[in-house]
Coordinates of C-alpha atoms in Angstrom, one line a residue:
Chain A
M1 CA -5.0 -17.5 -52.3
S2 CA -4.6 -15.5 -49.3
S3 CA -4.4 -17.0 -46.1
N4 CA -7.2 -14.4 -43.9
H5 CA -9.5 -16.2 -46.4
V6 CA -12.3 -18.2 -44.8
V7 CA -12.3 -21.0 -47.1
T8 CA -16.1 -22.2 -47.0
F9 CA -17.6 -26.0 -47.1
N10 CA -20.8 -27.6 -47.6
Q11 CA -21.8 -29.1 -44.5
A12 CA -20.7 -33.1 -44.7
R13 CA -23.3 -34.8 -45.5
R14 CA -22.1 -38.5 -46.2
V15 CA -19.0 -39.8 -45.2
A16 CA -17.9 -43.6 -45.7
I17 CA -15.6 -46.0 -43.8
F18 CA -13.9 -48.6 -45.6
G19 CA -12.3 -51.4 -44.9
G20 CA -10.7 -54.8 -46.7
T21 CA -9.8 -53.0 -49.5
H22 CA -7.0 -55.1 -49.3
G23 CA -8.3 -58.4 -47.4
N24 CA -5.9 -58.9 -45.4
E25 CA -5.3 -55.9 -44.2
M26 CA -7.1 -56.8 -40.2
S27 CA -7.7 -53.9 -38.4
G28 CA -10.1 -52.1 -41.2
V29 CA -12.0 -55.6 -42.1
T30 CA -12.7 -56.3 -38.4
L31 CA -14.0 -52.2 -37.6
V32 CA -16.1 -52.2 -40.7
N33 CA -17.7 -55.7 -40.3
L34 CA -18.2 -54.0 -35.9
W35 CA -19.5 -51.3 -37.2
M36 CA -21.6 -52.9 -39.7
G37 CA -23.2 -55.0 -37.0
N38 CA -23.1 -52.3 -34.7
G39 CA -22.6 -48.8 -35.9
G40 CA -23.2 -46.6 -32.5
E41 CA -19.9 -45.6 -32.0
I42 CA -19.3 -43.9 -35.2
R43 CA -22.4 -42.0 -35.1
R44 CA -22.3 -38.8 -35.3
K45 CA -24.6 -36.1 -35.6
G46 CA -26.0 -33.9 -38.9
V47 CA -24.0 -36.6 -41.1
E48 CA -24.5 -40.1 -42.5
T49 CA -21.7 -42.5 -42.4
K50 CA -21.7 -45.8 -43.6
P51 CA -19.3 -48.8 -43.3
F52 CA -18.4 -50.4 -46.1
I53 CA -15.8 -53.7 -46.8
T54 CA -14.7 -52.8 -50.4
N55 CA -13.1 -55.9 -52.1
P56 CA -15.3 -59.0 -50.2
K57 CA -13.9 -61.7 -52.2
A58 CA -10.6 -60.7 -51.3
V59 CA -11.3 -60.8 -47.6
E60 CA -13.3 -64.7 -47.4
K61 CA -9.6 -65.2 -49.5
C62 CA -8.1 -63.4 -46.8
S63 CA -5.4 -62.0 -49.8
R64 CA -4.6 -58.3 -50.9
Y65 CA -6.7 -58.9 -54.1
V66 CA -8.2 -61.2 -56.1
D67 CA -6.9 -60.1 -59.7
T68 CA -5.6 -56.7 -59.3
D69 CA -5.5 -53.8 -56.7
L70 CA -8.3 -52.5 -56.2
N71 CA -6.3 -49.7 -54.6
R72 CA -5.0 -48.9 -58.0
A73 CA -8.0 -49.3 -60.0
F74 CA -9.9 -45.9 -60.1
T75 CA -8.3 -44.8 -63.2
A76 CA -10.8 -42.9 -65.9
E77 CA -10.4 -46.3 -68.0
N78 CA -11.2 -48.9 -65.7
L79 CA -14.2 -46.7 -63.8
S80 CA -16.1 -46.4 -67.7
A81 CA -14.9 -49.6 -68.9
P82 CA -17.7 -52.2 -71.0
G83 CA -17.3 -55.7 -70.1
G84 CA -19.2 -56.4 -66.9
K85 CA -18.8 -59.7 -65.5
D86 CA -15.7 -60.3 -68.2
L87 CA -13.9 -57.3 -66.6
P88 CA -10.9 -58.3 -64.0
Y89 CA -13.1 -58.3 -60.6
E90 CA -11.5 -55.3 -58.5
V91 CA -12.3 -53.7 -61.8
Q92 CA -15.9 -54.4 -61.8
R93 CA -15.8 -54.3 -58.0
A94 CA -14.3 -50.3 -58.6
Q95 CA -17.0 -49.8 -61.8
E96 CA -19.4 -50.5 -58.4
I97 CA -18.0 -48.5 -55.9
N98 CA -18.1 -45.1 -58.2
R99 CA -21.6 -45.5 -58.7
M100 CA -22.6 -46.0 -54.6
F101 CA -19.9 -43.5 -53.9
G102 CA -19.2 -41.4 -56.0
P103 CA -19.3 -40.5 -59.7
K104 CA -15.7 -39.5 -58.8
G105 CA -15.0 -35.6 -59.5
S106 CA -19.1 -35.3 -59.4
A107 CA -20.9 -32.9 -57.2
D108 CA -23.0 -36.0 -56.4
A109 CA -19.8 -37.7 -54.9
Y110 CA -19.7 -39.0 -50.9
D111 CA -18.1 -35.8 -48.9
V112 CA -15.4 -37.8 -47.0
I113 CA -14.2 -41.4 -47.1
F114 CA -11.6 -42.6 -44.9
D115 CA -9.8 -46.0 -46.0
L116 CA -8.2 -48.2 -43.3
H117 CA -5.1 -50.0 -44.1
N118 CA -2.4 -51.7 -42.4
T119 CA 1.0 -52.2 -43.4
T120 CA 4.1 -54.5 -42.2
S121 CA 6.4 -51.2 -42.2
N122 CA 7.0 -49.6 -38.7
M123 CA 4.9 -46.4 -39.7
G124 CA 3.2 -46.0 -36.5
C125 CA -0.4 -44.2 -37.0
T126 CA -0.3 -42.2 -40.9
L127 CA -2.5 -40.1 -42.4
I128 CA -2.7 -40.5 -45.9
L129 CA -3.2 -37.2 -48.3
E130 CA -3.6 -37.2 -51.5
S131 CA -3.8 -33.3 -52.2
S132 CA -2.0 -30.6 -50.6
K133 CA -4.3 -27.8 -51.3
D134 CA -7.8 -29.7 -49.6
H135 CA -7.6 -27.4 -46.4
F136 CA -10.8 -29.0 -44.7
N137 CA -8.7 -32.5 -44.9
L138 CA -5.9 -30.3 -43.7
Q139 CA -7.6 -28.6 -41.0
M140 CA -8.5 -32.2 -39.8
M141 CA -5.2 -33.5 -39.6
S142 CA -4.5 -30.8 -37.6
Y143 CA -7.0 -31.5 -35.5
I144 CA -6.1 -35.2 -35.3
K145 CA -1.9 -34.3 -34.3
K146 CA -3.9 -31.8 -31.7
A147 CA -6.0 -34.8 -29.7
I148 CA -3.6 -37.2 -29.9
A149 CA -0.8 -35.2 -28.8
P150 CA 1.9 -36.0 -26.9
A151 CA 1.6 -39.3 -29.3
S152 CA 1.9 -38.7 -33.4
C153 CA 0.6 -39.4 -36.1
P154 CA 2.5 -38.5 -39.4
V155 CA 1.1 -37.0 -42.7
L156 CA 2.2 -38.8 -45.7
L157 CA 1.1 -36.3 -48.6
N158 CA 1.3 -38.4 -52.0
E159 CA 0.8 -35.7 -54.6
D160 CA 3.4 -36.0 -57.4
P161 CA 1.9 -37.5 -60.8
R162 CA 4.4 -40.0 -61.0
L163 CA 4.1 -41.5 -58.3
K164 CA 0.4 -41.3 -56.7
Y165 CA -2.1 -44.3 -57.8
A166 CA -5.6 -44.1 -58.6
T167 CA -7.0 -45.4 -55.4
V168 CA -10.7 -46.3 -54.0
R169 CA -11.1 -43.7 -51.5
S170 CA -10.5 -40.6 -54.7
V171 CA -13.8 -41.1 -55.5
A172 CA -14.7 -38.7 -52.1
K173 CA -14.7 -35.0 -52.7
H174 CA -12.3 -35.3 -49.4
S175 CA -10.2 -38.4 -49.0
V176 CA -7.8 -39.7 -46.5
G177 CA -6.1 -42.7 -46.1
L178 CA -5.4 -44.3 -42.6
E179 CA -2.4 -46.7 -43.0
V180 CA -1.5 -48.4 -39.8
G181 CA 1.2 -50.4 -38.9
P182 CA 3.7 -52.7 -37.9
Q183 CA 1.2 -55.8 -38.5
P184 CA 1.8 -58.3 -40.2
Q185 CA -0.4 -59.5 -43.4
G186 CA -3.6 -61.8 -42.0
V187 CA -2.7 -60.6 -38.6
L188 CA -5.1 -58.6 -35.8
R189 CA -3.4 -57.0 -33.0
S190 CA -5.0 -55.2 -30.3
N191 CA -2.5 -52.4 -30.2
I192 CA -3.4 -51.4 -34.0
F193 CA -6.9 -52.0 -33.8
E194 CA -7.4 -49.5 -31.1
A195 CA -5.2 -47.3 -32.2
M196 CA -6.5 -46.6 -35.6
R197 CA -9.9 -47.2 -33.7
I198 CA -9.2 -43.4 -32.1
I199 CA -7.7 -41.8 -34.8
L200 CA -11.2 -42.2 -36.5
K201 CA -13.2 -41.0 -33.1
H202 CA -11.2 -38.1 -33.6
A203 CA -11.8 -37.6 -37.3
L204 CA -15.2 -37.7 -37.3
D205 CA -15.6 -35.8 -34.0
F206 CA -14.4 -33.3 -36.4
I207 CA -16.6 -33.8 -38.9
E208 CA -19.1 -33.0 -36.3
L209 CA -17.4 -30.0 -34.9
F210 CA -17.5 -28.5 -38.6
N211 CA -21.3 -29.7 -39.6
E212 CA -22.5 -27.7 -36.4
G213 CA -20.7 -23.8 -37.7
V214 CA -17.2 -24.6 -35.7
E215 CA -14.4 -22.4 -37.9
F216 CA -11.2 -23.7 -37.2
P217 CA -8.1 -21.2 -37.6
P218 CA -6.0 -20.8 -40.1
C219 CA -3.0 -23.4 -39.2
T220 CA 0.5 -24.9 -40.6
V221 CA 0.4 -28.9 -41.3
D222 CA 3.9 -30.4 -41.3
V223 CA 3.8 -33.3 -43.9
F224 CA 6.5 -35.7 -45.6
K225 CA 6.5 -35.3 -49.0
V226 CA 6.3 -38.9 -51.3
S227 CA 10.0 -37.6 -53.8
E228 CA 11.5 -40.9 -54.9
R229 CA 10.2 -44.9 -54.9
M230 CA 13.8 -47.1 -54.3
D231 CA 13.7 -50.7 -55.1
Y232 CA 15.1 -53.7 -53.9
P233 CA 18.6 -54.3 -56.0
R234 CA 17.3 -57.3 -58.2
D235 CA 19.5 -59.8 -60.3
A236 CA 18.6 -60.4 -63.8
N237 CA 15.9 -62.5 -63.0
G238 CA 13.9 -60.2 -61.0
N239 CA 14.8 -61.8 -57.6
I240 CA 15.9 -59.2 -54.7
I241 CA 20.0 -59.6 -54.1
A242 CA 19.8 -57.7 -50.1
M243 CA 17.0 -57.1 -48.1
V244 CA 16.4 -53.5 -45.8
H245 CA 19.9 -52.9 -43.7
P246 CA 19.0 -53.5 -39.9
N247 CA 20.1 -49.9 -39.3
L248 CA 17.2 -48.5 -41.7
Q249 CA 14.9 -51.2 -40.9
D250 CA 11.6 -49.9 -38.7
C251 CA 13.3 -46.4 -39.1
D252 CA 10.5 -45.1 -41.1
W253 CA 10.3 -41.7 -40.5
E254 CA 13.8 -41.2 -39.3
P255 CA 16.6 -39.0 -41.2
L256 CA 18.4 -41.3 -43.9
T257 CA 21.2 -39.2 -45.4
P258 CA 23.7 -40.0 -48.1
G259 CA 26.5 -42.5 -46.7
D260 CA 23.7 -44.3 -44.4
P261 CA 23.5 -48.1 -44.7
M262 CA 20.7 -48.6 -46.8
F263 CA 20.3 -52.2 -48.0
Q264 CA 22.5 -55.5 -46.8
T265 CA 22.9 -58.7 -49.4
F266 CA 22.8 -61.2 -48.6
D267 CA 26.4 -62.1 -48.2
G268 CA 26.6 -59.4 -45.5
K269 CA 27.9 -56.1 -47.7
T270 CA 26.3 -52.9 -46.8
I271 CA 24.9 -50.7 -49.9
P272 CA 25.2 -47.0 -49.0
Y273 CA 21.8 -44.6 -49.9
E274 CA 23.5 -42.6 -52.0
G275 CA 20.8 -39.5 -52.9
V276 CA 21.6 -35.8 -52.5
G277 CA 20.3 -34.6 -49.1
A278 CA 19.0 -35.9 -46.2
V279 CA 15.4 -37.9 -47.2
Y280 CA 12.3 -39.4 -44.5
P281 CA 12.1 -42.7 -45.5
T282 CA 8.7 -44.7 -44.9
F283 CA 7.0 -48.1 -46.1
I284 CA 10.2 -49.1 -45.3
N285 CA 10.1 -52.9 -45.7
E286 CA 6.5 -53.1 -46.9
A287 CA 5.3 -56.8 -47.3
A288 CA 2.9 -56.4 -50.7
Y289 CA 5.6 -53.7 -52.2
Y290 CA 7.9 -56.6 -53.2
E291 CA 6.0 -57.5 -56.0
K292 CA 5.5 -53.7 -57.1
Q293 CA 9.7 -53.2 -56.9
Q294 CA 9.4 -50.7 -54.0
A295 CA 11.9 -51.5 -51.0
F296 CA 10.7 -47.7 -49.4
V297 CA 9.8 -44.4 -50.5
T298 CA 11.8 -41.2 -49.4
T299 CA 9.9 -38.0 -48.8
R300 CA 10.7 -34.7 -47.3
R301 CA 9.3 -32.4 -45.2
E302 CA 7.3 -29.5 -45.5
A303 CA 5.2 -27.3 -43.9
L304 CA 1.4 -26.3 -45.8
A305 CA -0.3 -23.5 -44.9
A306 CA -3.8 -24.2 -44.1
N307 CA -6.6 -21.4 -44.0
A308 CA -9.4 -20.8 -41.6
I309 CA -12.5 -23.3 -42.8
R310 CA -16.4 -23.2 -41.9
K311 CA -19.4 -24.8 -43.5
V312 CA -21.0 -22.8 -45.6
Chain B
M1 CA 23.2 -90.6 -17.2
D2 CA 26.6 -88.2 -17.4
S3 CA 29.0 -90.5 -17.4
E4 CA 27.7 -92.6 -20.3
L5 CA 28.4 -92.3 -23.5
V6 CA 26.3 -92.9 -26.2
F7 CA 28.1 -93.9 -29.8
L8 CA 25.9 -92.7 -32.8
P9 CA 26.3 -93.3 -36.8
P10 CA 27.6 -90.4 -38.6
L11 CA 25.6 -88.0 -40.6
R12 CA 26.6 -88.5 -43.9
R13 CA 23.7 -86.4 -46.2
V14 CA 22.3 -83.6 -44.5
A15 CA 19.4 -81.6 -46.4
I16 CA 18.7 -78.0 -45.6
C17 CA 15.3 -76.9 -46.8
G18 CA 13.7 -73.7 -47.8
G19 CA 9.8 -72.3 -48.8
T20 CA 8.0 -75.1 -47.5
H21 CA 5.9 -72.5 -47.1
G22 CA 6.4 -70.1 -50.0
N23 CA 5.5 -67.2 -48.5
E24 CA 8.5 -67.4 -45.4
L25 CA 10.9 -66.1 -47.1
T26 CA 13.8 -66.2 -44.3
G27 CA 14.1 -69.9 -45.7
V28 CA 13.9 -68.9 -49.4
H29 CA 16.6 -66.9 -49.3
V30 CA 19.2 -68.5 -46.9
V31 CA 18.7 -71.6 -49.5
R32 CA 19.0 -69.9 -52.4
E33 CA 22.1 -67.8 -50.7
R34 CA 23.7 -71.4 -50.3
L35 CA 22.8 -72.8 -53.7
R36 CA 24.8 -69.6 -55.2
E37 CA 27.5 -70.3 -52.8
E38 CA 28.1 -73.7 -53.9
Q39 CA 27.7 -72.7 -57.3
R40 CA 30.8 -70.4 -56.9
K41 CA 32.5 -73.3 -55.1
A42 CA 31.9 -76.2 -56.8
E43 CA 35.3 -76.8 -58.4
E44 CA 37.5 -76.3 -55.7
E45 CA 36.3 -78.3 -52.2
E46 CA 35.2 -81.9 -52.4
D47 CA 33.2 -82.2 -48.5
D48 CA 33.6 -85.9 -47.6
V49 CA 33.0 -84.6 -44.3
V50 CA 28.9 -84.3 -44.9
S51 CA 27.2 -84.0 -48.1
V52 CA 25.2 -80.8 -48.4
A53 CA 22.0 -80.8 -50.7
C54 CA 19.8 -76.9 -50.1
V55 CA 16.3 -77.8 -51.9
L56 CA 13.4 -75.4 -52.4
T57 CA 10.9 -77.4 -51.5
N58 CA 7.4 -75.8 -52.7
P59 CA 8.5 -73.7 -55.9
R60 CA 5.1 -72.7 -57.2
A61 CA 4.3 -71.2 -53.5
V62 CA 7.7 -69.2 -53.3
Q63 CA 6.8 -67.7 -56.8
Q64 CA 3.5 -66.9 -55.6
C65 CA 4.4 -65.8 -52.5
R66 CA 1.8 -68.2 -50.7
R67 CA 2.0 -70.1 -47.8
Y68 CA 0.6 -72.7 -50.2
T69 CA -1.2 -73.2 -53.7
E70 CA -3.7 -76.0 -52.8
T71 CA -3.4 -77.8 -49.6
D72 CA 0.2 -77.2 -47.2
L73 CA 2.8 -79.1 -48.5
N74 CA 3.5 -79.1 -44.2
R75 CA 1.0 -81.1 -43.8
C76 CA 1.3 -83.9 -46.7
F77 CA 4.3 -85.9 -45.1
T78 CA 2.1 -88.9 -43.4
R79 CA 2.4 -92.4 -45.0
A80 CA -1.1 -92.5 -45.9
I81 CA -0.4 -89.0 -48.2
L82 CA 3.3 -89.9 -49.5
S83 CA 1.7 -93.5 -50.9
S84 CA -1.3 -91.9 -52.1
A85 CA -2.7 -92.4 -56.1
V86 CA -1.7 -89.4 -58.2
S87 CA -3.9 -88.5 -60.6
D88 CA -4.3 -84.8 -62.5
R89 CA -6.4 -83.9 -59.9
T90 CA -4.2 -84.3 -57.6
P91 CA -3.3 -81.4 -55.3
Y92 CA 0.1 -79.8 -56.5
E93 CA 1.6 -79.9 -53.0
I94 CA 0.8 -83.3 -52.5
V95 CA 2.5 -84.4 -56.4
R96 CA 5.3 -82.1 -54.2
S97 CA 5.6 -84.2 -51.0
Q98 CA 5.8 -87.8 -53.1
E99 CA 8.7 -86.1 -55.3
L100 CA 10.6 -85.1 -51.8
N101 CA 9.7 -88.6 -50.4
S102 CA 11.7 -89.8 -53.6
L103 CA 14.8 -87.3 -53.2
L104 CA 15.2 -87.2 -49.5
G105 CA 13.1 -90.8 -48.0
P106 CA 12.0 -92.3 -48.5
K107 CA 10.6 -91.7 -45.1
G108 CA 11.5 -94.8 -42.9
S109 CA 13.9 -96.6 -45.0
A110 CA 17.9 -97.2 -45.1
Q111 CA 17.8 -95.0 -48.3
A112 CA 16.8 -91.8 -46.4
I113 CA 19.0 -89.1 -46.0
D114 CA 20.2 -88.7 -42.7
L115 CA 18.4 -85.3 -41.1
V116 CA 16.9 -83.0 -42.8
C117 CA 16.6 -79.1 -41.6
D118 CA 13.2 -76.9 -42.3
L119 CA 13.9 -73.6 -42.0
H120 CA 10.5 -71.9 -41.6
N121 CA 9.1 -68.4 -40.3
T122 CA 6.2 -67.1 -37.5
T123 CA 4.1 -64.6 -36.9
A124 CA 4.5 -64.8 -33.2
N125 CA 7.5 -63.5 -31.4
M126 CA 9.1 -66.9 -30.8
G127 CA 12.2 -66.1 -31.3
L128 CA 14.9 -69.5 -32.7
C129 CA 13.0 -72.7 -32.0
V130 CA 14.4 -76.4 -33.0
I131 CA 11.1 -77.8 -33.7
A132 CA 11.1 -82.0 -33.2
Y133 CA 8.5 -84.6 -32.8
S134 CA 11.1 -86.7 -30.5
D135 CA 12.7 -85.4 -26.7
S136 CA 15.2 -88.3 -26.8
D137 CA 16.7 -88.3 -30.2
W138 CA 19.7 -86.6 -29.3
F139 CA 20.9 -85.3 -32.2
C140 CA 18.4 -82.8 -33.0
L141 CA 18.8 -82.4 -28.6
H142 CA 22.6 -81.6 -29.3
I143 CA 22.1 -79.6 -32.2
F144 CA 19.5 -77.4 -30.2
K145 CA 22.6 -77.0 -26.9
Y146 CA 25.0 -76.1 -29.8
L147 CA 23.6 -73.5 -31.0
Q148 CA 21.9 -72.4 -27.4
H149 CA 25.5 -72.3 -26.5
H150 CA 26.5 -70.5 -29.6
M151 CA 23.8 -67.9 -30.5
S152 CA 23.3 -65.9 -27.4
D153 CA 21.9 -62.5 -29.4
V154 CA 18.1 -64.8 -29.8
P155 CA 16.6 -67.3 -27.2
V156 CA 16.9 -70.5 -28.5
R157 CA 14.4 -73.4 -27.5
Y158 CA 13.1 -76.4 -27.9
I159 CA 9.9 -77.2 -28.6
H160 CA 8.7 -80.8 -28.5
F161 CA 5.1 -82.2 -30.8
D162 CA 5.0 -85.6 -29.2
L163 CA 3.8 -87.0 -31.8
P164 CA 4.2 -91.3 -32.5
C165 CA 6.5 -91.3 -36.5
R166 CA 3.7 -93.2 -37.5
E167 CA 1.6 -89.4 -37.2
A168 CA 4.2 -87.4 -38.5
Y169 CA 3.2 -84.8 -41.2
S170 CA 5.7 -82.7 -41.5
L171 CA 9.0 -82.4 -43.7
D172 CA 11.6 -83.0 -41.2
S173 CA 10.1 -86.4 -40.8
L174 CA 11.1 -87.9 -44.0
G175 CA 14.9 -87.9 -42.5
K176 CA 16.0 -90.8 -40.8
H177 CA 16.8 -86.8 -38.2
G178 CA 14.9 -84.2 -38.5
F179 CA 14.1 -80.5 -37.1
A180 CA 12.4 -77.4 -38.2
L181 CA 14.5 -73.8 -37.5
E182 CA 11.3 -71.8 -36.7
I183 CA 12.3 -68.2 -36.3
G184 CA 9.6 -64.6 -35.8
P185 CA 8.6 -62.6 -35.7
Q186 CA 8.4 -61.7 -39.1
P187 CA 5.5 -60.5 -41.9
H188 CA 4.9 -63.2 -43.8
G189 CA 6.4 -62.4 -47.5
V190 CA 8.4 -59.7 -45.5
V191 CA 12.6 -60.9 -45.5
R192 CA 14.1 -58.4 -42.2
S193 CA 17.9 -58.8 -42.2
N194 CA 18.1 -59.3 -38.2
I195 CA 16.1 -62.5 -38.9
Y196 CA 17.8 -64.1 -41.9
T197 CA 21.1 -63.6 -40.4
F198 CA 20.0 -65.6 -36.9
M199 CA 18.9 -68.1 -39.5
K200 CA 21.8 -67.7 -41.3
T201 CA 24.6 -68.5 -38.7
A202 CA 21.9 -71.2 -37.1
V203 CA 22.1 -73.2 -40.1
E204 CA 25.8 -72.9 -40.4
L205 CA 26.2 -74.1 -36.6
T206 CA 23.9 -76.8 -37.1
L207 CA 26.4 -77.9 -40.7
E208 CA 29.5 -77.3 -37.8
W209 CA 28.1 -79.1 -35.6
V210 CA 27.7 -81.9 -37.6
R211 CA 31.2 -81.8 -39.4
L212 CA 32.6 -81.8 -35.8
F213 CA 30.1 -84.5 -35.0
N214 CA 31.5 -86.5 -38.3
S215 CA 35.0 -85.8 -37.0
G216 CA 35.0 -87.8 -33.9
T217 CA 34.8 -84.7 -31.3
V218 CA 32.9 -85.4 -28.0
F219 CA 29.9 -83.5 -27.3
E220 CA 29.8 -83.6 -23.7
G221 CA 26.0 -84.7 -22.5
G222 CA 23.9 -82.7 -19.9
S223 CA 20.6 -81.1 -19.1
V224 CA 18.2 -79.2 -21.8
E225 CA 14.5 -77.5 -21.3
V226 CA 12.5 -78.8 -23.3
Y227 CA 8.8 -77.2 -23.9
T228 CA 6.3 -80.3 -24.6
M229 CA 3.1 -79.1 -26.9
V230 CA 0.0 -79.8 -24.3
S231 CA -3.1 -78.5 -26.5
N232 CA -4.0 -75.7 -29.2
I233 CA -6.6 -73.0 -27.9
D234 CA -9.0 -71.4 -30.5
Y235 CA -10.0 -67.2 -31.2
P236 CA -13.5 -66.8 -29.4
R237 CA -15.9 -66.7 -32.6
E238 CA -19.4 -66.1 -34.4
R239 CA -21.8 -69.1 -34.1
H240 CA -22.5 -68.7 -37.8
T241 CA -20.1 -66.7 -39.5
H242 CA -16.9 -68.3 -37.8
N243 CA -15.7 -64.9 -37.7
I244 CA -13.4 -64.2 -34.5
M245 CA -15.1 -62.0 -31.9
A246 CA -11.4 -61.3 -29.7
V247 CA -8.0 -60.4 -30.0
I248 CA -5.2 -61.6 -28.2
H249 CA -5.0 -59.4 -25.5
P250 CA -2.6 -56.8 -25.2
K251 CA -1.2 -58.1 -22.2
L252 CA -0.2 -61.9 -23.8
Q253 CA 0.6 -60.2 -27.1
D254 CA 4.8 -61.4 -28.5
Q255 CA 4.4 -62.7 -24.7
D256 CA 5.8 -66.0 -26.2
F257 CA 6.9 -68.4 -23.4
C258 CA 5.3 -66.3 -20.8
L259 CA 3.9 -68.7 -17.8
L260 CA 0.0 -68.6 -18.5
H261 CA -1.3 -69.0 -14.9
P262 CA -5.1 -69.9 -14.6
N263 CA -7.6 -66.7 -14.8
D264 CA -4.4 -64.5 -16.3
P265 CA -6.0 -62.6 -19.6
M266 CA -5.6 -64.5 -22.9
F267 CA -8.4 -62.1 -25.1
Q268 CA -9.9 -59.2 -25.4
T269 CA -13.2 -58.2 -27.4
F270 CA -13.6 -55.6 -29.4
S271 CA -15.6 -53.9 -26.8
G272 CA -12.5 -54.0 -24.6
D273 CA -13.5 -56.3 -22.6
T274 CA -11.2 -59.3 -21.3
L275 CA -11.7 -63.1 -21.3
R276 CA -9.4 -65.2 -19.5
Y277 CA -7.1 -68.4 -19.4
K278 CA -9.6 -70.6 -18.0
G279 CA -7.1 -74.3 -18.1
P280 CA -6.1 -76.0 -14.5
E281 CA -2.7 -76.0 -14.9
P282 CA -0.6 -73.4 -15.7
L283 CA 1.6 -73.9 -18.7
Y284 CA 3.7 -72.1 -21.5
A285 CA 2.1 -70.4 -24.6
F286 CA 3.8 -70.4 -28.2
F287 CA 2.8 -69.5 -31.2
I288 CA 0.9 -66.8 -30.2
N289 CA -1.0 -64.9 -32.3
E290 CA 0.6 -66.8 -35.7
C291 CA -0.9 -65.8 -39.3
A292 CA -1.5 -68.7 -40.7
Y293 CA -3.2 -70.3 -37.8
Y294 CA -5.9 -68.3 -38.1
E295 CA -7.4 -70.5 -40.5
K296 CA -6.1 -73.9 -38.5
G297 CA -7.6 -72.5 -35.7
I298 CA -5.1 -71.3 -33.0
A299 CA -4.9 -68.6 -31.3
L300 CA -1.8 -69.6 -29.3
S301 CA -0.2 -73.3 -28.1
L302 CA 0.1 -74.4 -24.6
A303 CA 3.1 -76.2 -23.7
R304 CA 4.7 -77.8 -20.3
R305 CA 8.3 -77.1 -20.1
R306 CA 10.9 -80.0 -18.2
C307 CA 14.7 -81.0 -18.2
V308 CA 15.7 -83.5 -20.5
A309 CA 19.1 -84.8 -19.6
I310 CA 21.1 -85.9 -22.5
P311 CA 24.0 -88.6 -22.8
T312 CA 27.5 -87.2 -24.5
I313 CA 27.5 -89.1 -27.4
Q314 CA 30.1 -89.5 -30.2
M315 CA 30.3 -90.6 -33.5
K316 CA 31.5 -94.2 -34.4
S317 CA 31.2 -95.9 -38.1
G318 CA 30.0 -98.7 -38.6
L319 CA 26.8 -98.1 -37.0
Q320 CA 23.6 -98.2 -38.4
H321 CA 20.7 -95.1 -37.9
R322 CA 18.2 -96.4 -35.9
G323 CA 15.0 -94.4 -38.1
E324 CA 12.2 -95.0 -37.0
E325 CA 12.3 -95.7 -33.1
G326 CA 15.0 -93.3 -32.4
T327 CA 18.9 -93.2 -32.1
S328 CA 19.6 -94.1 -28.7
E329 CA 21.5 -97.8 -29.0
E330 CA 19.8 -98.3 -25.3
D331 CA 16.2 -98.7 -25.2

């Protein structure tokens, strides 16, 4: 597709804002509950914006999930699984969400879903994309980045089929993940809450402008593309035997070069990074990923070209 | 009190406990690492100065990486709970508290272990705190003084929960003497290397102090600052849902041990309004925004601060620990 070509999209008529996909990630839970009570802040001309708690049982327990991770549950197999109430809670929930906001992959699906998350990692306000070819999303990223400058919001691209997963937001035509940290699970921090709120405000402003017919010119979006998942060193029983090294802790988005300290054993030895070339680690020391065998992910920088876009 | 010398019995048996809350990972890994070290050194050294037991107190919660499975273990050490009848419907943590009482106690008896040191984490920005029920247990206060003197990279403070022995509910009350070592900030379910290193050092210094004390070292008295807990403040909550309606104010977040004056900002509502501290006296705020306390109705705790004089102490064998009433030989 030549970069002179303007890509057109239908008006974004239905937008959903999901909170509580992980029940202990408090910013999204709080914002969605707030907007369900009073939606004035998220109202925009020409679009229905629906705030929604995706995993109410997990929210009530203040745990990440009840039976299984909802944000990994939207596989084709799960979405079509028979069994009704015998299915794990989150699989039932995935089917219900797919009915309400999808079906995934169909013309009836919601136009945009924002899924609100927190992380214990020092990731700031990260926006997560699942496709490098969604020009609508890329233009939204560019708009948000300009709007909050000089503050920054890194864009994480997770498109590698070995590493990407079946997210709740993948039900929509355009899916955007918001990951804001650092914040402990179960805790609500005012700075994190406000940061997420501001990012969403700009995202909705973009949608409103788009719906009014504004044409967004071609642009380039710098992204961090997920490359590899790195686990902790573990013993034969699966227990971790080292921690993220103090030099790496909190250094999300900073370059990690071969030889740099990566882990520190409990008796004080350093384990260096031994990859090829510099990488940009993120999701460093995320609490929920110990059980998913992930200490951090490595990313590589890429500049993605976005075509001009306009409403049909 | 400077010239006074108080003789105290040795501390022969010490327990280092971790995983009382299964998602407070520093203690879990400090205890596991000490157990690994013990295995490596097993045949080499017999320690006759002090015997150290390392215990993972809530293994089921550790395995699930949760604070507790049925009920908070660290509230299960009251006399009432320790002596309650057990059936197969008894919550796991109550069964466990009674097992730990057999292992480290019985609480209040002559057989109880001399010192319990229980390792905890907090999401609050509290640095390292020694938390104890007494402001006159010279062991706790001298160990605190020693830690404060030797650890320069992290603030070290003493928090006093002014509860009589009969109301003490936490694991550290099993021993003749005991305290919790609380360190933060760390999210639950995460192990931060700097926090681990501080805690490991604090445990090593505690045991070093005990060895020195048991070997006859004189520890000079002086004056230490003690924060005595006065009250807790809950979040403003909606009447029907009980959901919180405001968040710790950005000016107070992470400011543990600041002096909160009447009218200082305390909470911020979701529409941006400031709610202020309306208490009658300035108090020191701590446990600001501790995750586990949302369900206990605590947004922050408040303390008064004062200086406590502590005597010079030295070991003298043949003395008895006074257990419940305290350790000072004079009244």
